[in-house]
Amino acid sequence: MKFINHCLPLLSLMILGSCNVKKTELSSSLKNSYKNDFYIGTALSADQIEEKDAKVDSLICRQFNAITAENIMKSMFVHPQKDKYDFALTDKFVAFGEKNKMFIHGHTLIWHSQLAPWMEKIKDSTEMKAFMNDHITTIVSKYKGRINSWDVVNEALNDDGTLRKSVFLNTLGESYLADAFKLAAKADPKVDLYYNDYNLEDPAKREGAINLIKKIKAAGGKVDGIGSQGHWNLNSPSLEEIEKSILAYSALGVKVAFTELDITVLPNPWDLKGADVNQKFEGNPKMNPYPETLPDSIQNKLAQRYADIFKLFLKHKDKISRVTFWGVHDGQSWLNDWPIKGRTNYPLLFDTKLQPKKAYNSVMQLKEVKE
Ligand code: XIL
């Protein structure tokens, strides 16, 4: 008997795969603590989609109930040549989400970055229209009813709120925005469609985003939500501006999601007056102050910042659909290589050894006290 009891968890693990649903439902986790508030998501790297590391895999399944692909759904990977799509990894990503009963978010359909080289060469409106039509229709239809929401357009705005002069704007003019949303809605009428961008808490960009959504809707596009990326730092944006943004976006009648949350603790070269943003910063120890460990004082600041942010999210949980972290653990974060290559950053709730940080505890503690 003793033997059987002892082996049961292992047995069920073998039957159900590494993401044992029953087991994860019982344990204390972000997704369980916040299950009545909003989805708690994470971005998955290609290796994580392929379940290469069992420990990381089990952390993902234990803690998160929503997933975004960090890279593999971007156009350069999924549509490398005009007449060739590569769905090998996107199929695995969607299957991973379905197997683990997760909310599956598609990132991203129309974005000026990480484009395939053939797309960058498109110069005229006929060719660009054909690209948009084929790209959006093919991908959204393929996963119709399986992907829950899409970033239809990513980063169409400049920081001053004007439209970015991207390849799309340059070839098609403003109408590409509403057209992208119309094409996506036609391919899957039920899927939630988002506009996604960074710095959406800055007043000028917020105004730009509000106008953008209004224009898309007025032109007949279906917009269900705004995704604020949430690549933030320890001091900014202020809680006041975050709150104003949640209220302003929600007043448009759309859902608000925080789609790529991480908080850098490292100095930002652009804050330095007169500094040249270039390779000179590489290897400069001043720009990489914590190569080994994060001092307690900063660990505490990070924990407090996350607590403040999640407290605000909880206050507005009726307006917020999802909060997704941009990565599972610090070791995976893109902020170790951006905007300066080869630094050691600490922006997430789990450290490189997959251990919960103080910031994790502070986010969990908010749910232990009665709201
Ligand atoms: C980043 C990825 O995390 C990196 O691995 C990649 O090299 C560059 O892109 N805004 C977005 C995301 O919408 O897709 C970006 O992801 C981060 C900024």
XYZ file of C-alpha atoms in Angstrom, residues 173-311:
139
model
C -1.573 54.997 -45.550
C -3.681 55.009 -42.367
C -6.285 52.646 -43.765
C -3.984 49.657 -43.119
C -4.942 49.802 -39.445
C -8.686 49.300 -39.822
C -8.072 46.880 -42.700
C -5.885 44.661 -40.506
C -8.610 44.441 -37.872
C -11.280 43.770 -40.512
C -9.260 40.961 -42.069
C -8.656 39.337 -38.685
C -12.332 39.565 -37.710
C -13.352 38.074 -41.037
C -10.983 35.123 -40.572
C -12.209 34.412 -37.031
C -15.254 36.464 -36.003
C -15.146 35.241 -32.407
C -11.489 35.780 -31.513
C -10.589 38.840 -29.394
C -8.572 41.422 -31.312
C -6.034 43.702 -29.618
C -3.943 46.738 -30.422
C -0.609 46.317 -28.572
C 2.125 48.874 -27.830
C 4.682 50.109 -25.289
C 4.756 53.388 -23.318
C 0.987 53.484 -23.473
C 0.904 55.147 -20.050
C 2.665 58.284 -21.290
C 0.017 60.991 -21.769
C 0.898 61.869 -25.379
C 1.025 58.270 -26.512
C -2.153 57.506 -24.546
C -3.979 60.227 -26.491
C -2.597 58.785 -29.710
C -3.797 55.290 -28.787
C -7.261 56.539 -27.869
C -7.575 58.331 -31.228
C -6.258 55.287 -33.027
C -8.840 52.946 -31.500
C -11.635 55.419 -32.173
C -10.564 55.746 -35.810
C -10.307 51.992 -36.342
C -13.745 51.495 -34.853
C -15.233 54.359 -36.863
C -13.852 52.741 -40.024
C -15.630 49.491 -39.166
C -12.786 47.576 -37.502
C -13.543 45.348 -34.506
C -11.212 46.113 -31.582
C -11.765 44.134 -28.376
C -8.800 45.231 -26.347
C -5.711 47.308 -25.801
C -2.516 45.559 -24.805
C -0.112 47.660 -22.815
C 3.250 45.910 -23.031
C 4.367 47.032 -19.585
C 8.143 47.118 -20.105
C 8.551 49.295 -17.050
C 11.213 50.272 -14.539
C 11.400 50.749 -10.796
C 10.141 54.331 -10.825
C 8.202 54.855 -13.972
C 5.570 54.980 -15.227
C 3.873 56.294 -12.107
C 0.928 54.440 -10.617
C -1.180 57.515 -11.371
C -0.440 57.351 -15.095
C -1.006 53.586 -15.159
C -4.372 54.069 -13.471
C -5.384 56.939 -15.773
C -4.573 54.707 -18.729
C -6.603 51.759 -17.455
C -9.560 54.083 -16.965
C -9.162 55.854 -20.307
C -8.799 52.664 -22.343
C -11.612 50.926 -20.569
C -13.837 53.965 -21.218
C -13.455 53.161 -24.920
C -15.380 49.975 -24.253
C -12.404 47.652 -24.752
C -10.606 45.215 -22.451
C -7.241 46.198 -21.014
C -4.416 43.653 -20.886
C -0.842 43.991 -19.648
C 0.865 41.874 -22.203
C 4.652 41.894 -21.717
C 5.224 42.870 -18.123
C 8.779 43.113 -16.802
C 10.569 45.638 -14.612
C 14.161 46.467 -15.369
C 16.419 47.213 -12.388
C 19.366 48.325 -14.541
C 20.392 51.805 -15.647
C 18.934 52.856 -18.952
C 21.428 54.491 -21.321
C 18.788 56.855 -22.643
C 18.439 58.440 -19.231
C 22.003 59.691 -19.417
C 22.156 63.248 -20.663
C 24.207 63.640 -23.804
C 25.077 59.962 -23.879
C 25.366 58.287 -27.198
C 23.151 55.229 -27.390
C 25.573 52.815 -28.994
C 27.999 49.982 -28.465
C 30.191 52.053 -26.189
C 28.015 51.017 -23.314
C 28.845 47.376 -23.846
C 31.254 46.107 -21.269
C 30.914 49.244 -19.187
C 30.564 47.933 -15.606
C 28.524 50.977 -14.579
C 25.768 49.829 -16.878
C 25.843 46.290 -15.466
C 25.994 46.874 -11.723
C 24.735 43.469 -10.489
C 26.490 40.799 -12.572
C 26.371 38.198 -9.773
C 23.424 38.886 -7.460
C 20.851 41.554 -6.859
C 21.433 43.443 -3.580
C 18.664 43.088 -0.990
C 17.842 46.777 -1.172
C 16.966 46.496 -4.893
C 15.270 43.124 -4.425
C 13.008 44.847 -1.899
C 12.355 47.780 -4.226
C 11.381 45.381 -6.976
C 9.054 43.515 -4.606
C 7.425 46.776 -3.521
C 7.034 47.955 -7.123
C 5.363 44.677 -8.127
C 3.106 44.846 -5.061
C 2.044 48.407 -5.913
C 1.352 47.484 -9.520
C -0.646 44.357 -8.713
C -2.617 46.210 -6.045
